Amino acid sequence: MLEFMQQLINGLSLGAIYALIALGYTMVYGIIKLINFAHGEIMMVGAYVGFFSISVFGSHIIVAMLFAMIACAILGVIIEKIAYRPLRGATRIAALITAIGVSLFLQYTTVFFLSPQQRIFPQTAFQTKDYLIAGLSISNKDVFIFVSALILMAILQFIIRKTRTGKAMRAVSLDRDAAVLMGISVDRTISITFAIGSSLAAAAGIMVGIYYSTINPLMGILPGLKAFVAAVLGGIGIVPGAMVGGFLIGILETLVSGYGNSLYRDAVVFGVLILILLVKPTGIFGKNTGEKV
Amino acid sequence: MSLLEINKLNKAFGGLSAVLDVSIKIKENELIALIGPNGAGKTTMFNLITGVYKPDEGDIIFKGEEIQGLPPYTVCKKGIARTFQNIRLFNDLTVLDNVKIALHKDVPYSMLATVLRLPSYFKGEKALENKAIELLDIFNLKDKKDEIASNLPYGEQRRLEVARALATHPTLLILDEPAAGMNPNETQDLMKLIKRLKEEFNLTILLIEHDMSLVMGVCERIYVLDYGQLIAEGKPEEIRGNKKVIEAYLGEEVG
Amino acid sequence: MKKILKNKLSQFIINVIILAAIFTIVQYMLNVGILNRFYEITLTSMCINIILAVSLNLINGFTGQLSLGHAGFMAIGAYVSVVITNYFELPLIIGLIGGCLGAAIAGFIIGVPTLRLKGDYLAIATLGFGEIIRVLLQNIDYVGGPAGISGIAKQTNWAWLFGSVILTVIIIQNIINSSYGRAIISVREDEIAAEVMGVNTTNYKVLAFVIGALFAGLAGGLYGHYFYIIKPETFNFLKSFDILVMVVLGGLGSTTGAIIAAIFITVLTAALQAFPAVRMIIYALILILVMIYRPQGLMGNKELTIRSFGKIWGEKR
């Protein structure tokens, strides 16, 4: 039982990271029906921005995180403007292929300029300590990741529920044409969605850096895919679904590595994806809608 | 015996009834119209009959066999063909290929013959081509056989859709607003064509139409739907004077 | 009628002569060493890539079902064929056939449930399956786990490669240019209209998927018997993206487009061997720019034929 609780706690911080990334996937999908394949790479860029702001400017971890969030928000908006906006009328497949292109582009321009080798995430910014509480080993990094993720999610909920921008986002994702008629600027709303989603990914990037203590240009691929699975599990396009899905996938992954064979953990996550897609493609929180002919 | 018998058909979308307890009987060789204001559930009826939607309740009996809930390709094989309100041709393909695809269900050669290019493939392809051209000829589209379907003018696209539907050699042909977007002259020609097809191919025809001159001119019986329910049924002259029908249409104009 | 037949026959003879000439010339250049080892490797990759691109194009281009798991089928082909030839010491031809069948069976098992999904969901599901295949291979000790199988006898030569390419292209083209092929294309054009016209779209999606997987298996078998070593990592989803780049660049739904793009991408890869990052950046830009400026790809759904060369020639004069 203790062992199980321990795995659960380990899973929570990983789950928080996945949840943050999944939020970006789900928000973008909700608003333009695009699987933003490059989302994991935005997280990677965030990790690098954090890395340099700590190692070069010696900034505090929180400052580094804010810095990465701002940089990635801008990056996200630029990507949407250059690569996705021209394809807004195109098929979803065309948009998906473009997103794959953007993802490869970010990975390999990073490889090109910063070399493919992995870097140690600066330990100076975050001294890890383990505490033993009721027989459970809890690391301060897990606490930091979990708490800051929760704070970010709370801020996001506030933006979506209480602000004009949030209302505009919900309106555009419900019915874009009607939103236009209501005087909402769709372009602006989509840009803001990308900015918010990308900044959450950037924060997750820093957390991944702390969690695994190394970063590399291809680090966005697997967490990105798993976060996507989390978004689908929760019901893609549904914000609370992404949070729940993220935690579920994170916990599942640590349980598989803890009890089973860690080599299988990626396969299990993809297995979950396929299972959901076949059984209930709309996810846990999704509503079934038939195709209109 | 009726060719098509629909009993108490029901279909709802998210709690909203699109078709409510509708029963229809069509005898062989009849020409029937299904009319009603916009959103009355006419196209939903067609989608239910052709298997595009599955009904929630009720049954559809065609040639004495229950066909409700069967997939569209099986319904097609049983002898029901249709056109679409918002033309659904295979846009990037040639006129000829559009018709050939509809002939596929009785393709006269095997996959093995296809891969190995056996004589049966060449013979079969020739036969398919001849059949397709024969059909296109009836619809005055023979000269356009190599054109890309989406490049045809609107009226010809509508005709091609009917030709494609006929290629599946149906017993029952269902036309969803065949005259939509046509001028009165074209509508006149279409009426003649429909009558001619009915005789020549021994067809039973069910159509949705808003053009009352067409409906009253060619149809033998008319069913009227409003808010998913059947509100009237009868010969054109009976429908013309039916109070409920007039109300349904006037109600629409006012509201 | 006779004239058409005569034309077709003469066209056929011309094609055979051209192909025989290409085969003999390349074989001769390999024999006397004009084409050194580097060119030979490039040539091999080219043929394997053509098979992969043409077969993926059947699924993505002609059927319109975006699959991102092609590398998984290639992996199964490679592993099954190598197990047959290396472990059971059976001849290459049996290995290749086994690889094809293995991949086709996997294609069927994966295709039946996933092809109910549409568009981007299907893409992600196939990506997931491709990765699952890879992870499973990593965990099977019988085939060497993550290290894979090495010391595979090199049996793939120019004759096998050339023959396999021709076979792939002819079979896929024969299917496309038939009533079955038209049914497959109708799925891409309008699934509902196709169903209503009597086409069992699910069957044809699975059919295209299985045939595509089968030839990916062939490519895998040829790969395994050329490069001495196979390991799961080679067949990750980046390999699937590689093939996707070729299909997208060539034009979804154009076999000649897929062939030309496969050749171009192989040459590009060989030229940029020393700069792998640059190569990937170019791939990325190809995907983005093609989708934005020419989403139908270089060839669209048109085919390049000898006759179209004639047309260009005629226009110029």
XYZ file of C-alpha atoms in Angstrom, chain B residues 52 72-73 76-77 82 84 88 90-93 97 100-101 104 107 109-111 114-115 117 121 125 128 164 168, chain C residues 171 173-175 177-180 182-183 185-186 188-190 192-200 204 207 211 301:
56
model
C -27.161 7.016 -44.025
C -26.052 2.372 -47.270
C -24.155 0.072 -49.642
C -28.107 0.283 -52.591
C -27.622 -3.358 -53.537
C -30.636 8.440 -54.535
C -28.381 14.561 -52.819
C -22.359 15.089 -53.988
C -16.923 12.662 -57.000
C -15.636 16.097 -57.867
C -12.056 15.411 -58.935
C -12.996 12.506 -61.189
C -15.605 7.589 -63.742
C -18.379 3.757 -63.459
C -18.056 3.865 -59.671
C -18.880 -1.150 -59.319
C -17.967 -5.525 -61.278
C -13.966 -9.357 -62.965
C -12.002 -10.487 -59.930
C -9.219 -8.831 -57.974
C -7.176 -6.975 -62.004
C -3.664 -7.509 -60.701
C -4.540 -8.069 -66.193
C -10.361 -7.592 -66.882
C -13.701 -2.837 -68.324
C -18.455 -1.180 -67.833
C -24.933 7.980 -61.499
C -26.805 1.176 -59.757
C 0.432 -4.109 -58.990
C -1.209 0.835 -60.713
C -3.189 -2.158 -61.947
C -5.400 -1.956 -58.900
C -6.810 1.573 -62.847
C -9.652 -0.824 -62.272
C -13.121 -0.849 -60.837
C -11.598 -1.719 -57.454
C -12.179 3.569 -58.594
C -14.018 2.286 -55.537
C -10.723 6.592 -54.897
C -14.435 7.167 -54.338
C -11.409 9.687 -50.762
C -13.752 11.786 -52.889
C -16.932 11.440 -50.847
C -21.158 9.005 -48.047
C -21.825 9.301 -51.757
C -19.642 6.230 -52.301
C -21.599 4.215 -49.725
C -24.889 5.243 -51.262
C -23.584 4.161 -54.684
C -23.008 0.661 -53.312
C -19.341 0.870 -52.341
C -18.571 -0.829 -49.030
C -11.978 -0.763 -49.471
C -8.076 -3.408 -48.586
C -1.995 -3.754 -49.644
C -3.365 13.597 -58.694
